[in-house]
Short mmCIF file of C-alpha atoms and ligand atoms in Angstrom, two decimals:
data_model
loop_
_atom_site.label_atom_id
_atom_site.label_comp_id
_atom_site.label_asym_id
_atom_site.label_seq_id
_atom_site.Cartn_x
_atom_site.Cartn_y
_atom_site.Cartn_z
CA UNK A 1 127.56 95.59 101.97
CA UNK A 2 129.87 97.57 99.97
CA UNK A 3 128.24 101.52 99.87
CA UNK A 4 126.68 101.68 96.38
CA UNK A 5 125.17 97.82 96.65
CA UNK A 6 121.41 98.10 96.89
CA UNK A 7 119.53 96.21 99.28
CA UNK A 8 116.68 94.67 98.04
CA UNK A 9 114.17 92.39 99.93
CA UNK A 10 111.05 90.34 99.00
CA UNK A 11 108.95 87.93 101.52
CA UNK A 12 106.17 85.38 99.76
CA UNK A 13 102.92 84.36 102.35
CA UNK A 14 103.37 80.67 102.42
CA UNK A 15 99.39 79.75 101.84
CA UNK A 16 98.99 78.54 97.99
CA UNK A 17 101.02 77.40 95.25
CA UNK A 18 102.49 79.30 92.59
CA UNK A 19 100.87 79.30 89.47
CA UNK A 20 102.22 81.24 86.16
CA UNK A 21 100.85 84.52 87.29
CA UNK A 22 103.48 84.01 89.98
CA UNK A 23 106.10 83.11 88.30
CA UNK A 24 105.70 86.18 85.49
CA UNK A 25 105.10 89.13 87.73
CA UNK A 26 107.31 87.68 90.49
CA UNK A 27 109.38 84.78 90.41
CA UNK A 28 111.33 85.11 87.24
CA UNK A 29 111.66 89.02 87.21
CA UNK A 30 112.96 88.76 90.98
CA UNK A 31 115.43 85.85 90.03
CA UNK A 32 116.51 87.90 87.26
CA UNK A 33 117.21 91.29 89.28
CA UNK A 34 119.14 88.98 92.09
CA UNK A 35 121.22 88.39 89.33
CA UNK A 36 122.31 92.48 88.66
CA UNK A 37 125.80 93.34 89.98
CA UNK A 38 125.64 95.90 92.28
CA UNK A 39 122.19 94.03 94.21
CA UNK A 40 122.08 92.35 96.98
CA UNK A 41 118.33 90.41 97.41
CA UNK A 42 117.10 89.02 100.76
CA UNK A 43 114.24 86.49 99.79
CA UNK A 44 111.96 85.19 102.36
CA UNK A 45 109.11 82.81 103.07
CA UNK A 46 106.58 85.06 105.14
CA UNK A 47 105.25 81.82 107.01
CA UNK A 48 104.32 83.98 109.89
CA UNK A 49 102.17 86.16 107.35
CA UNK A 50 100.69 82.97 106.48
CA UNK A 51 99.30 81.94 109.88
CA UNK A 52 97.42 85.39 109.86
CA UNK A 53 95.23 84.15 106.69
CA UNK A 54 95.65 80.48 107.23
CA UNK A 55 95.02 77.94 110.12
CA UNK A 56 95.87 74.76 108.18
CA UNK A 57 99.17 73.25 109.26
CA UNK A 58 99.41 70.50 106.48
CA UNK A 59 98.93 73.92 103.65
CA UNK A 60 101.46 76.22 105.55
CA UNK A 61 103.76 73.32 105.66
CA UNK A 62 103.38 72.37 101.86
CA UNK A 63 102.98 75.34 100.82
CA UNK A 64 106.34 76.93 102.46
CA UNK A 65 107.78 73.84 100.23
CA UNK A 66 106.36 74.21 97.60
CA UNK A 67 106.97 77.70 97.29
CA UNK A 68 110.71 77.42 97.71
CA UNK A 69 111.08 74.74 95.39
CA UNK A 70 109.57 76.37 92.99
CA UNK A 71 111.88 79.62 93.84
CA UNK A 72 114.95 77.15 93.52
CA UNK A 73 113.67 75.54 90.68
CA UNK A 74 113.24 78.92 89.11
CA UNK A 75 117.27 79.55 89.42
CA UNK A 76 117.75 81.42 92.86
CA UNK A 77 120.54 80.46 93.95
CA UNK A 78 120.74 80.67 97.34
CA UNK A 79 124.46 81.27 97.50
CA UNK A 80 124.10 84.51 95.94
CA UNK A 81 121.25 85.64 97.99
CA UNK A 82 119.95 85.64 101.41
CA UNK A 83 117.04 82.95 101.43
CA UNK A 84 115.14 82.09 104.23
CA UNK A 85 112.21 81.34 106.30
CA UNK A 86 111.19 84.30 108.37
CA UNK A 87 110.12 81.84 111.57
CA UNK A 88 113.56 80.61 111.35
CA UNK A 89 114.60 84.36 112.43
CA UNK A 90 113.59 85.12 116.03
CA UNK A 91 114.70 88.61 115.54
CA UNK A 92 111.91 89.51 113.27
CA UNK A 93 108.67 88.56 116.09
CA UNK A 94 111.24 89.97 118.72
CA UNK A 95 111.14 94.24 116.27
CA UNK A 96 108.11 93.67 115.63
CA UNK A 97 107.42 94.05 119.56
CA UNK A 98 109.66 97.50 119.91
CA UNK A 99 108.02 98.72 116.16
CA UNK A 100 104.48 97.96 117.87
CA UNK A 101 105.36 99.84 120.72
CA UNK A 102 106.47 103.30 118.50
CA UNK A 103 103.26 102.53 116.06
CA UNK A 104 100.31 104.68 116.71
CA UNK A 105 96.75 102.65 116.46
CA UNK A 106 95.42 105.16 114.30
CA UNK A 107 98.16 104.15 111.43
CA UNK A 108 97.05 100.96 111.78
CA UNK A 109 93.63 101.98 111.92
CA UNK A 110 93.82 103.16 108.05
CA UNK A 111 95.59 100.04 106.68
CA UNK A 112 93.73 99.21 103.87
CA UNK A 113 93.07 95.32 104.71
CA UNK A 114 91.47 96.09 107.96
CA UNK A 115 89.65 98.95 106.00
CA UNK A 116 88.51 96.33 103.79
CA UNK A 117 87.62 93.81 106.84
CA UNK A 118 85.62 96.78 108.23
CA UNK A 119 83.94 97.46 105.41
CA UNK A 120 82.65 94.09 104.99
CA UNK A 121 81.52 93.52 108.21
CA UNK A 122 79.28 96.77 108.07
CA UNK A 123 78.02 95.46 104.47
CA UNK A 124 76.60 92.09 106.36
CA UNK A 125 75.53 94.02 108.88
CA UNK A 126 77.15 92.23 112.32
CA UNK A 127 80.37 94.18 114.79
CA UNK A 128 82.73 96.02 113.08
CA UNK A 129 85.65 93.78 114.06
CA UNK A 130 83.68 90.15 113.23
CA UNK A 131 86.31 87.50 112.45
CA UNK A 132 88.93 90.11 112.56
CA UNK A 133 91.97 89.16 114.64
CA UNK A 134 94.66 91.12 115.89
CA UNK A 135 97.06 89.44 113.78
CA UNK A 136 95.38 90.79 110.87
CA UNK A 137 95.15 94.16 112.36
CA UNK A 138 99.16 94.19 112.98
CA UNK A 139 99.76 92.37 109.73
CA UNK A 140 101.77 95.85 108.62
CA UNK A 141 104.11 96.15 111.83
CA UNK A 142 105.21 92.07 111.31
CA UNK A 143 105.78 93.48 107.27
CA UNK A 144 107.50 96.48 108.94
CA UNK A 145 109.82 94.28 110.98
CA UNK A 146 110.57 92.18 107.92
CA UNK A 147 111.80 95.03 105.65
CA UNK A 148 113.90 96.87 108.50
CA UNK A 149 115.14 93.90 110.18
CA UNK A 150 117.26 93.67 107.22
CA UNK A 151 118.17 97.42 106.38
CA UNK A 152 116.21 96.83 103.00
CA UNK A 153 116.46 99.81 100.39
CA UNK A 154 113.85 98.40 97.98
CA UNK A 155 110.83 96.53 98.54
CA UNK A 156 109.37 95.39 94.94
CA UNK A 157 106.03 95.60 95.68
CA UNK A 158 102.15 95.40 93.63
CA UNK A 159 100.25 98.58 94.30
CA UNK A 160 98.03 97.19 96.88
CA UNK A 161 101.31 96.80 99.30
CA UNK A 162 102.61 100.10 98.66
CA UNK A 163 100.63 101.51 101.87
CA UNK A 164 102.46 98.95 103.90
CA UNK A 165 105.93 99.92 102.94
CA UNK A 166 104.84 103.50 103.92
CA UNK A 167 103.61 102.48 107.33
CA UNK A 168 107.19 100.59 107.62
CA UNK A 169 109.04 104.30 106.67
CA UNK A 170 106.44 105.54 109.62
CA UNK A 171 107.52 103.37 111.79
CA UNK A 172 111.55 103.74 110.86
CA UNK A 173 111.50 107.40 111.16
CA UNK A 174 109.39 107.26 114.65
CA UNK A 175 112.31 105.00 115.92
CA UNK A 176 115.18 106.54 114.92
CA UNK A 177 113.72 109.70 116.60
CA UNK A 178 112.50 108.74 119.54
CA UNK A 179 115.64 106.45 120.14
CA UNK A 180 118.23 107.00 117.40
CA UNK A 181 119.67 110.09 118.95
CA UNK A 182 120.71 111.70 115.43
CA UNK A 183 121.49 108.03 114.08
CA UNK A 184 119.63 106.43 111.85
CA UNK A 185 119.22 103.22 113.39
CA UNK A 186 116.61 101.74 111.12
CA UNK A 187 116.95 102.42 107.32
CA UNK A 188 113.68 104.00 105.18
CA UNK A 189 112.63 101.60 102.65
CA UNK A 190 111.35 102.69 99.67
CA UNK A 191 108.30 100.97 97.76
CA UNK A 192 109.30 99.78 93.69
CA UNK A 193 106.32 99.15 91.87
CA UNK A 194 107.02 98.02 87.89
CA UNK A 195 103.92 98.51 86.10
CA UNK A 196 105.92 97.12 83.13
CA UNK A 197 104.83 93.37 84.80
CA UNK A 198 102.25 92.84 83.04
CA UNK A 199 99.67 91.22 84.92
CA UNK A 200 99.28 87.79 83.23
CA UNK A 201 95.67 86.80 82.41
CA UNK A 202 94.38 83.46 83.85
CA UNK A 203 92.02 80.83 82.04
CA UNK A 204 88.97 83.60 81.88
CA UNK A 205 91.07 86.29 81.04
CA UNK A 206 90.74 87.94 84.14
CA UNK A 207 93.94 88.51 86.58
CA UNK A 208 95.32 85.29 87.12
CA UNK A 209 94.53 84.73 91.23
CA UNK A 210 94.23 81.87 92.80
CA UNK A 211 90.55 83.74 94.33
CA UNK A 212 89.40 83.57 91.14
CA UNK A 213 90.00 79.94 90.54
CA UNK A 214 91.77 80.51 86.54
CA UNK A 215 95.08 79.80 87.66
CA UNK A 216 97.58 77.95 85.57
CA UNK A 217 99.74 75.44 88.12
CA UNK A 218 103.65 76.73 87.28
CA UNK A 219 104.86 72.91 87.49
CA UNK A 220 102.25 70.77 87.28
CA UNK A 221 102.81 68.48 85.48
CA UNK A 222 103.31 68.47 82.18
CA UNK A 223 100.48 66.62 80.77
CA UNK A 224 98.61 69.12 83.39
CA UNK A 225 100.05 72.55 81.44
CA UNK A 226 98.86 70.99 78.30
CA UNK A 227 95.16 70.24 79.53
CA UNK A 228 95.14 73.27 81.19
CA UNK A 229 96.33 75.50 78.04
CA UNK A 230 93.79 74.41 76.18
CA UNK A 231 90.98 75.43 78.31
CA UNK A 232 91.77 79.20 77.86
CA UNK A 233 88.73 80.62 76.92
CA UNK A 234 88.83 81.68 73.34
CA UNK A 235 86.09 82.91 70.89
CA UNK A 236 84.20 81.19 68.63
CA UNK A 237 86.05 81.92 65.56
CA UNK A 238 86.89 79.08 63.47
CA UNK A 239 90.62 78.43 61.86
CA UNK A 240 90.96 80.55 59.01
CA UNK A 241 88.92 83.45 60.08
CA UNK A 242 91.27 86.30 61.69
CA UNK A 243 91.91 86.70 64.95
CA UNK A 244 92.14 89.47 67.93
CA UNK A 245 95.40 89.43 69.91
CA UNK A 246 93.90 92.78 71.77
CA UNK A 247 92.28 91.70 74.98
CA UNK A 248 93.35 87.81 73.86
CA UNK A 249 94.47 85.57 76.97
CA UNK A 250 96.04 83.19 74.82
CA UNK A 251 97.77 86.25 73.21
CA UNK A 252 99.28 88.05 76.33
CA UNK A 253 100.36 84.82 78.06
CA UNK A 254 102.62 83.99 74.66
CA UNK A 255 103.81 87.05 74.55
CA UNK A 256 105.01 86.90 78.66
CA UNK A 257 106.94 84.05 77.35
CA UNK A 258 107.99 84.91 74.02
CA UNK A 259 110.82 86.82 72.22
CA UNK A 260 109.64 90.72 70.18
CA UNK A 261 110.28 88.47 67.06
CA UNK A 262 108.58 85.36 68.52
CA UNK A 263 105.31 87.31 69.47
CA UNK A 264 105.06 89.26 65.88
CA UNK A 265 105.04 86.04 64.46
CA UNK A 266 102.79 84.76 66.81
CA UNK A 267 100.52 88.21 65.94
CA UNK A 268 101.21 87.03 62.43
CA UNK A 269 99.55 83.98 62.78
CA UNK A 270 96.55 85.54 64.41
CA UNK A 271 95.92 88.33 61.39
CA UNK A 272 96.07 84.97 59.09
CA UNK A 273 93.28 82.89 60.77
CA UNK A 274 95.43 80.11 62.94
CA UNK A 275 92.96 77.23 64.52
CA UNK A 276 92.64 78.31 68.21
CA UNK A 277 93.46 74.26 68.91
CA UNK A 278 97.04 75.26 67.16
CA UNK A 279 97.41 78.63 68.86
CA UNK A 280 97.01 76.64 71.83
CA UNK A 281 99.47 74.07 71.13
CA UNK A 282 101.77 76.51 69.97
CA UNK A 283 101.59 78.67 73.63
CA UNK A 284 101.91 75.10 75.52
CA UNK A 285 105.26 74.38 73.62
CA UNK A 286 106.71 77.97 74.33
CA UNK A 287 105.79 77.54 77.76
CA UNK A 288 107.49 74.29 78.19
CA UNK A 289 110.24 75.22 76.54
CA UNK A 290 110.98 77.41 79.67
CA UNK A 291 109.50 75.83 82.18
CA UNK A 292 110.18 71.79 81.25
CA UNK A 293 114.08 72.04 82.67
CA UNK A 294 112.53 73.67 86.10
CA UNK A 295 110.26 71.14 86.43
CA UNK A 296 112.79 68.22 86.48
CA UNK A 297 114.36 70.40 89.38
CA UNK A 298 111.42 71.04 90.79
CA UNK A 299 110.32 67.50 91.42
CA UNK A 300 113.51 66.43 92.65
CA UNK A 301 113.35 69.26 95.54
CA UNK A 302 109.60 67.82 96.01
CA UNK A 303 111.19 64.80 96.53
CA UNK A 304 114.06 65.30 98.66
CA UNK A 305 112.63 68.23 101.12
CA UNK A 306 115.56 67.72 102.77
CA UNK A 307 117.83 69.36 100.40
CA UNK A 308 115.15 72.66 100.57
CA UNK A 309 115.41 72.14 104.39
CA UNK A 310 119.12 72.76 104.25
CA UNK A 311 119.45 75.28 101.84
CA UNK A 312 116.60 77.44 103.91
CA UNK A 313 118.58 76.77 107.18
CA UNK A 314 122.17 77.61 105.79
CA UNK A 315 119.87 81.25 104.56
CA UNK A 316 118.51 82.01 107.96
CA UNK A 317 122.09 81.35 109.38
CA UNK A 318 123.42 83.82 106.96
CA UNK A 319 120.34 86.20 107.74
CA UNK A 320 120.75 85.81 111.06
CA UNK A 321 124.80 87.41 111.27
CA UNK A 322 122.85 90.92 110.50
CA UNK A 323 120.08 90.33 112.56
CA UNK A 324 121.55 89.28 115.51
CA UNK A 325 123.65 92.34 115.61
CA UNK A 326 121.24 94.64 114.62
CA UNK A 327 118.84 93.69 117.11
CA UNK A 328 121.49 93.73 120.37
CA UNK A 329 121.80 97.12 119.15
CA UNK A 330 117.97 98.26 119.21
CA UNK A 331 117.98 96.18 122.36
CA UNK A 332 120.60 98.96 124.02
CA UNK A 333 118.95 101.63 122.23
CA UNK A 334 115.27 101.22 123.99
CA UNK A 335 116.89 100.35 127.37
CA UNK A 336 117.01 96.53 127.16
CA UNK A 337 119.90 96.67 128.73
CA UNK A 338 122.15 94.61 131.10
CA UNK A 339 121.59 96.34 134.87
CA UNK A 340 125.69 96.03 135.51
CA UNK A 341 125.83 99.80 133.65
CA UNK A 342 122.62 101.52 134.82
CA UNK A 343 122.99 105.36 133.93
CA UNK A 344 125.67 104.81 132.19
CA UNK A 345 124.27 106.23 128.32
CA UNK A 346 122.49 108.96 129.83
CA UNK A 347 123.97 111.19 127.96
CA UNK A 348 123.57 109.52 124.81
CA UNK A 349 119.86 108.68 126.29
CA UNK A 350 119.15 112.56 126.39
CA UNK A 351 120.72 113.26 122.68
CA UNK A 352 118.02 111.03 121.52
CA UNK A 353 115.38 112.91 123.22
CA UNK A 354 116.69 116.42 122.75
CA UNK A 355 115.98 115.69 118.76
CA UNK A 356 112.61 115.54 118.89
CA UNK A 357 110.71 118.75 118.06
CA UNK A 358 108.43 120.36 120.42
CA UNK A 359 105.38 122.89 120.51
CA UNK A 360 105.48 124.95 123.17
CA UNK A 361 102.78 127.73 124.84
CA UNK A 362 103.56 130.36 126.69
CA UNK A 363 102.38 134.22 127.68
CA UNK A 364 104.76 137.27 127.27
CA UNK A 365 105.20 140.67 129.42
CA UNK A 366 102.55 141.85 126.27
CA UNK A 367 100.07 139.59 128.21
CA UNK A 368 99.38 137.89 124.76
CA UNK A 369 99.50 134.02 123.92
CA UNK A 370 102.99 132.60 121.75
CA UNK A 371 103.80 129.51 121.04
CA UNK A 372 106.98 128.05 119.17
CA UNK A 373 108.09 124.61 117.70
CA UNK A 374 111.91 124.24 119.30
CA UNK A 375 114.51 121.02 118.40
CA UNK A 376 116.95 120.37 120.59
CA UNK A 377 117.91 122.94 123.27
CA UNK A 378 118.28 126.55 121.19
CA UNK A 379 116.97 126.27 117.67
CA UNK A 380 113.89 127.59 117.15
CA UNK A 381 112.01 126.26 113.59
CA UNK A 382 108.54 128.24 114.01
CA UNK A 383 107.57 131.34 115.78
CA UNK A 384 103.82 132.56 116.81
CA UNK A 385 102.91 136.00 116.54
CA UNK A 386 101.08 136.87 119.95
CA UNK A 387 97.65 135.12 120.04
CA UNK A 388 94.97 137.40 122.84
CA UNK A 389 92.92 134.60 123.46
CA UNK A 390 94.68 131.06 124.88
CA UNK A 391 92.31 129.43 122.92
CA UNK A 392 93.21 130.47 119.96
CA UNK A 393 96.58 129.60 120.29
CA UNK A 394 96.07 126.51 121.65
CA UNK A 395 93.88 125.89 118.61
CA UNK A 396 96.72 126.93 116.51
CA UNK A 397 99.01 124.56 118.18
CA UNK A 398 96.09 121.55 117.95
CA UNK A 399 96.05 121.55 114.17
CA UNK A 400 99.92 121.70 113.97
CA UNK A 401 100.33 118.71 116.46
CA UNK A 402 97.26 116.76 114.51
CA UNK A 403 97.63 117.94 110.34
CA UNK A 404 101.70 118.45 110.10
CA UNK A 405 102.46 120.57 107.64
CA UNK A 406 99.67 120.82 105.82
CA UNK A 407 98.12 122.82 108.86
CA UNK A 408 100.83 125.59 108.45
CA UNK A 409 98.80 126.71 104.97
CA UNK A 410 95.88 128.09 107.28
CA UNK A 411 98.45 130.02 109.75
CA UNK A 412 100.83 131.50 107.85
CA UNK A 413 99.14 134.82 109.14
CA UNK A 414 100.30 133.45 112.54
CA UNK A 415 103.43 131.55 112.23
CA UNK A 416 107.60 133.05 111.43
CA UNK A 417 110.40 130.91 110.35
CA UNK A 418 113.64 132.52 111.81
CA UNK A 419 116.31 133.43 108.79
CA UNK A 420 118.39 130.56 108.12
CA UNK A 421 115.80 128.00 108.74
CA UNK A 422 114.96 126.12 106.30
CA UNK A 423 111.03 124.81 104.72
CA UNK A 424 112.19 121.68 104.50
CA UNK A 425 113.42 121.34 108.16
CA UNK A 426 110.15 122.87 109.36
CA UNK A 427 108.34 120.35 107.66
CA UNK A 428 110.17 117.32 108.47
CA UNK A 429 109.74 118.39 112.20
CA UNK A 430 106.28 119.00 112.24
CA UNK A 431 105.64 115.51 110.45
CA UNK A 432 107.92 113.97 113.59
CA UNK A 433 105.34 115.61 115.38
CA UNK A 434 102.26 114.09 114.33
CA UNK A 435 103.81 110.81 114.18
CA UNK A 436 104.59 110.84 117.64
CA UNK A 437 101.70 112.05 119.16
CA UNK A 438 99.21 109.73 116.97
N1 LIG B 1 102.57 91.13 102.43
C1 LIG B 1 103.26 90.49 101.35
C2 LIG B 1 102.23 89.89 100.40
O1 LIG B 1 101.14 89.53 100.81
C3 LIG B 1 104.20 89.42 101.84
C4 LIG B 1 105.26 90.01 102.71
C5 LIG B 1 105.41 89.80 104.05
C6 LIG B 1 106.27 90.89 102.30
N2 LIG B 1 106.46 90.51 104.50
C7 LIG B 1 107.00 91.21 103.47
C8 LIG B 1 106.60 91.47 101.06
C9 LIG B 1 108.09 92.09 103.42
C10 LIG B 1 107.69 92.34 101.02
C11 LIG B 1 108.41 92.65 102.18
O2 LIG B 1 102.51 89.77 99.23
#
């Protein structure tokens, strides 16, 4: 990976088949981005994800075809980027062990799916935890593992997943300080949400989702599109009488498909009172004009698995020449080591710890209370004034160790920053702290 390339790195949960929604806010914009010089996509079916929400082994199987096909179908080409099943990479189950270990269970405690399990559960009235398993309560670590496995820069993500790519930056930064010495062994991903993806409507004109049972299959077939097409629910106005393209279905699925010029004419047609039955065969036709070549494709990867087979195998072998490396190296750095060198990084051992920030009490000849936050053996990032009650200062050092930075609002009265120490370095240590001690 040349310096400038940008990483960028996408898993799928192997559990349903893609329908259009799919393939407009995900499928075609990610094919199209693997496609930018100066990218470099990792692509992944999350089939361990799957098992978590899913404990059908005909769907996970058909569905982990179907959903590569479909990517294939869709133009990925897999010689261009890395594309794989993540159970074909034993390196992923084997960080998400070590991330586990360096996660507190009060990050995972505020994930917002458990939140939501939780919240449920209280709703109906039976345990907190009914139904929930611990699968579902790691699901974020095994995402974690996923993203830094790979050294990912960008995770393209919908808002609700935005939360997990912070908990992966959590767990990233608590590695690299309790182990990395200085180095940053794991890289921080960041989250990139594109609100310009429009959510596509489904037959109701609500989200298209699979939950909500309005999807559109992407290759069904094609007498399928049709019949489906024209059960988008319209209004009752008959041909001739104008119609709405605001807060249409028909209207914003053309337009996901269409050219500017293609949609104002479509518009057009609208303001001048076309049939709904010939709006409707008008949106199947653009449709097919895109999809109809994919479908061929598709159905011949339906019908020779084989060929997906391969193609996902040559992708994990190519995924695997980072991994492999990487995780040898995270292996040494936690002290899964061979025994042949015992003592032997010591030093480097101690570097690792030395970086870590640390509160410290203690009493002065004054008989009062202090207490500083140190990194490393001489530099000192915050300074108490003298305290005369121990509890107070141990109060003081409480809310640092549990709020961060935000605690250091409520103490200025209390706390010094030595000259030539910077905010930023203050905060970034205190934050080290509370993720450590969670
Ligand atoms: N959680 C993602 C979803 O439900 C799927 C996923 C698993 C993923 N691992 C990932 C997405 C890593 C991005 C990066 O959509």
């Amino acid at each position: 990976m040349s310096s400038n390339t940008v990483r960028v790195l996408t898993g799928i949960t192997t559990t349903g088949t893609p329908h259009l929604g799919n393939y407009v806010g995900a499928i075609r914009p990610t094919v199209r981005a693997s496609r930018r010089p100066g990218t470099e996509s990792f692509l992944f079916l999350a089939d361990y994800h799957a098992l978590i929400k899913c404990d059908d082994p005909v769907r996970v199987q058909r569905s982990t075809l179907e959903i590569a096909a479909s990517w294939l179908a869709a133009g990925l080409d897999p010689e261009k980027v890395t594309f794989y099943r993540q159970s074909d990479i034993p390196e992923i189950p084997e960080l998400t062990w070590l991330l586990t270990c360096v996660t507190g269970k009060g990050l995972l405690n505020r994930a917002h799916a458990y939140k939501a399990a939780l919240d449920k559960n209280a709703e109906a009235g039976v345990d907190a935890d009914d139904g929930v398993t611990a699968g579902l309560f790691m699901y974020p670590v095994l995402m974690a593992a996923d993203i830094l496995m790979f050294k990912a820069h960008q995770v393209p993500v919908g808002r609700d997943q935005v939360q997990h790519i912070e908990m992966a930056r959590d767990m990233a930064a608590s590695f690299n300080h309790l182990y990395g010495g200085g180095r940053e062994l794991l890289t921080l991903p960041a989250a990139v949400i594109d609100d310009n993806v429009a959510l596509l409507p489904g037959l109701d004109g609500r989200k298209m989702s699979k939950s909500y049972d309005n999807v559109i299959a992407l290759f069904g077939p094609r007498e399928q599109l049709k019949k489906q097409i024209m059960g988008i629910v319209t209004d009752s106005r008959a041909p001739g009488e104008p119609k709405e393209t605001e807060g249409s279905a028909l209207f914003a699925i053309y337009r996901a498909f269409a050219t500017p010029d293609e949609t104002a004419a479509f518009a057009k047609a609208f303001a001048e009172g076309i049939g709904w039955g010939d709006a409707k065969q008008q949106l199947f036709e653009r449709i097919e004009q895109e999809i109809g070549p994919m479908r061929a494709r598709y159905e011949h990867l339906m019908a020779n698995p084989q060929e997906v087979e391969q193609a996902l195998l040559a992708g994990a072998v190519k995924a695997r020449q980072l991994a492999t490396p990487l995780m040898r190296e995270l292996r040494q750095a936690v002290g899964l080591r061979a025994l042949t060198n015992v003592g032997k990084s010591a030093s480097a051992d101690k570097g690792a710890r030395a970086s870590l920030p640390v509160l410290k009490q203690y009493r002065e000849q004054d008989g009062k209370f202090y207490f500083k936050l140190t990194q490393g053996a001489a530099t000192v990032l915050l300074q108490s004034k003298g305290f005369d009650s121990p509890r107070d200062a141990g109060q003081a050092v409480r809310r640092l160790q549990t709020e961060g930075a935000t605690a250091l609002a409520a103490l200025k009265e209390w706390v010094t920053t030595p000259q030539g120490v910077s905010e930023a370095s203050v905060k970034d240590a205190l934050e080290r702290l509370v993720s450590n001690s969670v």
